[in-house]
PDB file of C-alpha atoms in Angstrom:
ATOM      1  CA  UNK A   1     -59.193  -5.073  41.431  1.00 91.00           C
ATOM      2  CA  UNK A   2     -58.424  -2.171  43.710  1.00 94.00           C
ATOM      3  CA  UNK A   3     -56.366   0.902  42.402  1.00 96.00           C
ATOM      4  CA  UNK A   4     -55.229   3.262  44.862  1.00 95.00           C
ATOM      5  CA  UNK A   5     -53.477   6.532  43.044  1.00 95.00           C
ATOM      6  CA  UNK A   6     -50.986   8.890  44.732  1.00 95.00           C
ATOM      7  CA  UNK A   7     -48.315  11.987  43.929  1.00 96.00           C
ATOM      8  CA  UNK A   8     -50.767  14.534  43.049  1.00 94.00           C
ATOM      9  CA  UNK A   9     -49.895  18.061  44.241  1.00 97.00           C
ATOM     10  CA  UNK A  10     -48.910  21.526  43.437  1.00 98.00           C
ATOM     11  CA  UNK A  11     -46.071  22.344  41.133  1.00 98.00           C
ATOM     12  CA  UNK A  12     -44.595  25.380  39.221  1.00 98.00           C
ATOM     13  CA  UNK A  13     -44.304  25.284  34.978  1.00 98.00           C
ATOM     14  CA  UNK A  14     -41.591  23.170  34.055  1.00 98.00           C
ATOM     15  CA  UNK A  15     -41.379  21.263  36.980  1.00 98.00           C
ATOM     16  CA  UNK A  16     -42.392  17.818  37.464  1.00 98.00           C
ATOM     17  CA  UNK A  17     -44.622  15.717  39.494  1.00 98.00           C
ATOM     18  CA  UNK A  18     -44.389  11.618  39.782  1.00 98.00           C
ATOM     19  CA  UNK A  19     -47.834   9.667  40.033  1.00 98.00           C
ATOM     20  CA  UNK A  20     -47.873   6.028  41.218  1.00 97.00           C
ATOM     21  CA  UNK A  21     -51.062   3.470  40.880  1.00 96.00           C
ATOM     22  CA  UNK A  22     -50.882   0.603  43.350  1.00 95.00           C
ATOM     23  CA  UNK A  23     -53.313  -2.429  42.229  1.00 93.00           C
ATOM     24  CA  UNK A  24     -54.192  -5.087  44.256  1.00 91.00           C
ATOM     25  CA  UNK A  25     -57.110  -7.877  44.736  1.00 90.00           C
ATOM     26  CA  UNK A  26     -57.610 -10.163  41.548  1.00 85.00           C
ATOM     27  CA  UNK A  27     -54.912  -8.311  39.227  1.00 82.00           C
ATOM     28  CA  UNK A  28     -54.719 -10.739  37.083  1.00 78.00           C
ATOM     29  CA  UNK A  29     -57.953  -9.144  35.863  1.00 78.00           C
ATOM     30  CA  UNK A  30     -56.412  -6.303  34.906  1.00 83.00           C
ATOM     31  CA  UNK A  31     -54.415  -6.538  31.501  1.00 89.00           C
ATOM     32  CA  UNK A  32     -53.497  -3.136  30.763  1.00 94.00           C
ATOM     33  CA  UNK A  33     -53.417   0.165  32.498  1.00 94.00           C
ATOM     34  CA  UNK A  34     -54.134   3.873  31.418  1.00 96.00           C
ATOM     35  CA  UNK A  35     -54.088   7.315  32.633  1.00 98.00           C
ATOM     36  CA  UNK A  36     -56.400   9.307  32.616  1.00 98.00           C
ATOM     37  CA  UNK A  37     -57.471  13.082  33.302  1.00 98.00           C
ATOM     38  CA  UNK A  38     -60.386  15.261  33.584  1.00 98.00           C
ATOM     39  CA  UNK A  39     -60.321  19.196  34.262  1.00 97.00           C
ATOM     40  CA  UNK A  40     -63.290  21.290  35.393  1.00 93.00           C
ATOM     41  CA  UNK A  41     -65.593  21.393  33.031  1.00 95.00           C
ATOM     42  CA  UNK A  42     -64.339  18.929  30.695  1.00 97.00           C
ATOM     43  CA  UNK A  43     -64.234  15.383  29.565  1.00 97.00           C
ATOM     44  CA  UNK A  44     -62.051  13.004  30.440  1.00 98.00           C
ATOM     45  CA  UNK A  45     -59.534  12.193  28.295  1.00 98.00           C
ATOM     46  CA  UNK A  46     -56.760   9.570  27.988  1.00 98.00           C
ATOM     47  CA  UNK A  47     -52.842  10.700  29.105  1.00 98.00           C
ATOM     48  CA  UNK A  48     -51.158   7.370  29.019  1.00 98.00           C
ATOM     49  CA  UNK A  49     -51.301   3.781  29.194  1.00 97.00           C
ATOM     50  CA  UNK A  50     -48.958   0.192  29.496  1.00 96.00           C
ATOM     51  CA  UNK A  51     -49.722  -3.074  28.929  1.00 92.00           C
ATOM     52  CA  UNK A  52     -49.008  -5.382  31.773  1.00 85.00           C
ATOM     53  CA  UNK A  53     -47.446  -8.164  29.578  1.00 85.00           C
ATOM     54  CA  UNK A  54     -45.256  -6.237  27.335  1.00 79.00           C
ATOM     55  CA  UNK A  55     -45.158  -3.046  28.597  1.00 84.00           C
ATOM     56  CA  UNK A  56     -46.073  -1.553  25.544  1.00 92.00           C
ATOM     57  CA  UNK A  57     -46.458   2.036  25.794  1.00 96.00           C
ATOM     58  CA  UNK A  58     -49.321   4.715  24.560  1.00 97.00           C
ATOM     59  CA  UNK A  59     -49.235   7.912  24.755  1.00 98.00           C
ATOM     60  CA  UNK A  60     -51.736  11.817  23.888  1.00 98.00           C
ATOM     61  CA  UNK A  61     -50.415  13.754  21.636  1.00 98.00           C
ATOM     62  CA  UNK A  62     -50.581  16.167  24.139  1.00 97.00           C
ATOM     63  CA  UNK A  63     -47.939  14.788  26.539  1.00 98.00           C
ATOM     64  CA  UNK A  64     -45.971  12.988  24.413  1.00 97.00           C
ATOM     65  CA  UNK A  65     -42.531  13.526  24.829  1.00 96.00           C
ATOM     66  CA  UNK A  66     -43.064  14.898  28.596  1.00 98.00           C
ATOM     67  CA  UNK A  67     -44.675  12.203  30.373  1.00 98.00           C
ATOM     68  CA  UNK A  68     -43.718   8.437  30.670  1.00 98.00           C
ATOM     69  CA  UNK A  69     -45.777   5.857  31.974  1.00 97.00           C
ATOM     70  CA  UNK A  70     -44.134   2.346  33.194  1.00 95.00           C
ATOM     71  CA  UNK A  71     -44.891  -0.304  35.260  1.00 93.00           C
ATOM     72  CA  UNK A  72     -43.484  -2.877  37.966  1.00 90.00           C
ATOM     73  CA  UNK A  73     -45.086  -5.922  37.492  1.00 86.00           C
ATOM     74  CA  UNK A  74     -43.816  -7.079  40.716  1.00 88.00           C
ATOM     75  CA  UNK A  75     -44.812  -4.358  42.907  1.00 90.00           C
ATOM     76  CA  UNK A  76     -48.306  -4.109  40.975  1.00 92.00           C
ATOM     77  CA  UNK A  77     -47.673  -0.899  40.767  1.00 94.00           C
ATOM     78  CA  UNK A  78     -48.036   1.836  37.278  1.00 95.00           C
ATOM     79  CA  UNK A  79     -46.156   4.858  37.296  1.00 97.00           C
ATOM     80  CA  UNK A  80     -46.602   7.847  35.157  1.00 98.00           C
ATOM     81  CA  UNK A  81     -43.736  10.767  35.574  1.00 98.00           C
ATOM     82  CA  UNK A  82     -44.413  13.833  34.035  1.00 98.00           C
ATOM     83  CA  UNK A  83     -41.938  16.566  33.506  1.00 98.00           C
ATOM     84  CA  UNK A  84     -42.249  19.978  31.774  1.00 98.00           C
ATOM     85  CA  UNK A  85     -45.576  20.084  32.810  1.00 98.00           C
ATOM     86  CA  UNK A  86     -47.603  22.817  31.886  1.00 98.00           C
ATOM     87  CA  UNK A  87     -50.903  24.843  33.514  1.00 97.00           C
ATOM     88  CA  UNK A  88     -52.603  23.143  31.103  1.00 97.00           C
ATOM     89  CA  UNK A  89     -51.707  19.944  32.593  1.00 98.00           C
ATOM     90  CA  UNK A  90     -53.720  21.239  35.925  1.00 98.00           C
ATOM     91  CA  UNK A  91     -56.963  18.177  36.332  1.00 98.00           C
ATOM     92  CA  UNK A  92     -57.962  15.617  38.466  1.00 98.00           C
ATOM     93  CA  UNK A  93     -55.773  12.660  37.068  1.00 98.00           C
ATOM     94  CA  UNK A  94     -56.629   9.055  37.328  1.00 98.00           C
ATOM     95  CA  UNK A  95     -55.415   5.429  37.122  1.00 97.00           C
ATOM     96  CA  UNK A  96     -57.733   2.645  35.503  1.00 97.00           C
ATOM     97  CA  UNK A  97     -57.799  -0.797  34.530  1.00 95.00           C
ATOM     98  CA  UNK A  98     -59.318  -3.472  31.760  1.00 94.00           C
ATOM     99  CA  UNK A  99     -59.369  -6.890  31.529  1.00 92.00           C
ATOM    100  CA  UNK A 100     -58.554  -7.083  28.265  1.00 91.00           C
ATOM    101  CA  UNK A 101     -55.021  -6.453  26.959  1.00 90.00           C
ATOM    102  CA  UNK A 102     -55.292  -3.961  24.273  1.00 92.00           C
ATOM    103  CA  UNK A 103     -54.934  -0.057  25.677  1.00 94.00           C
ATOM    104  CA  UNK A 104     -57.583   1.627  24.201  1.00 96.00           C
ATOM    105  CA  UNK A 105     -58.694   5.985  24.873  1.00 97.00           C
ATOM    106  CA  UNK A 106     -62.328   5.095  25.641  1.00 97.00           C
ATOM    107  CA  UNK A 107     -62.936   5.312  29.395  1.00 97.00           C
ATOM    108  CA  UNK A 108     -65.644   3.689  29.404  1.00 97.00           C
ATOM    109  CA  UNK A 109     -63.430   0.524  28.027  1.00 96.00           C
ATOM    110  CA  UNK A 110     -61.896   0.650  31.431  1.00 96.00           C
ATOM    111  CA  UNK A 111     -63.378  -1.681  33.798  1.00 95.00           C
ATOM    112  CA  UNK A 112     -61.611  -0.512  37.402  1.00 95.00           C
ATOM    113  CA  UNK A 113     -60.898   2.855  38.729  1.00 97.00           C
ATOM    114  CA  UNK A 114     -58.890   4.254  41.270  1.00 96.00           C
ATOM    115  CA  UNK A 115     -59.646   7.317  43.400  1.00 94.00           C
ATOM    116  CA  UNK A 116     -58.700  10.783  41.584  1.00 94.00           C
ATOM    117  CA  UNK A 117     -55.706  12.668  42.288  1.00 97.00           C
ATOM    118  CA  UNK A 118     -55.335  16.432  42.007  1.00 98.00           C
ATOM    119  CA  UNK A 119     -52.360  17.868  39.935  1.00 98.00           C
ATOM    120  CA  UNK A 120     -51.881  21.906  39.919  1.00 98.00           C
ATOM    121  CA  UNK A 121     -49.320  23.433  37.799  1.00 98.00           C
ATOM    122  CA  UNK A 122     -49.323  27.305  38.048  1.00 97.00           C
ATOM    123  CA  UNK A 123     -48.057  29.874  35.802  1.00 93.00           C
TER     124      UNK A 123
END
């Protein structure tokens, strides 16, 4: 499986920035989805993730409320809009995979990755 992410950029507080996550190869390997983020300095840690199937939906405490996460099964594709974002929101975000279908917080439960894409929000 091959995740390609995109939509990162620089944005204001309280605007919003849209990021999309394009799979393709053997999908069908892929069972859920999840969001991820890491600043400088820190670990990464979960944002969001979907379950192909049902689309069931997971989300941090710490963007719940401001970001949704959804998918289009037919375009392969996992989108995670965030609104109200915040400077604290500013990190390297990134798009993962697992074969199995449960959406767990653990990256290292994730068996593909896509490339990283920067997000900036400034005060």
């Amino acid at each position: 499986v091959q995740l390609q992410a995109s939509g990162g950029g620089l944005v204001q507080a309280g605007g919003s920035l849209r990021l999309s996550c394009a799979a393709s190869g053997r999908t069908f390997s892929a069972r859920s989805m999840g969001w991820f983020r890491q600043a400088p300095g820190k670990e990464r840690e979960f944002v969001a993730g979907i379950t192909w199937s049902g689309g069931s939906t997971y989300y941090a405490d710490s963007v719940k409320d401001r970001f949704t996460i959804s998918r289009d099964n037919a375009k392969k594709t996992v989108v995670l809009q965030m609104n109200s974002l915040k400077p604290e929101d500013t990190a390297v975000y990134y798009c993962a995979a697992r074969s199995r279908v449960v959406v767990t917080i653990t990256p290292e439960d994730y068996d593909y990755w896509g490339q990283g894409t920067q997000v900036t929000v400034s005060s």
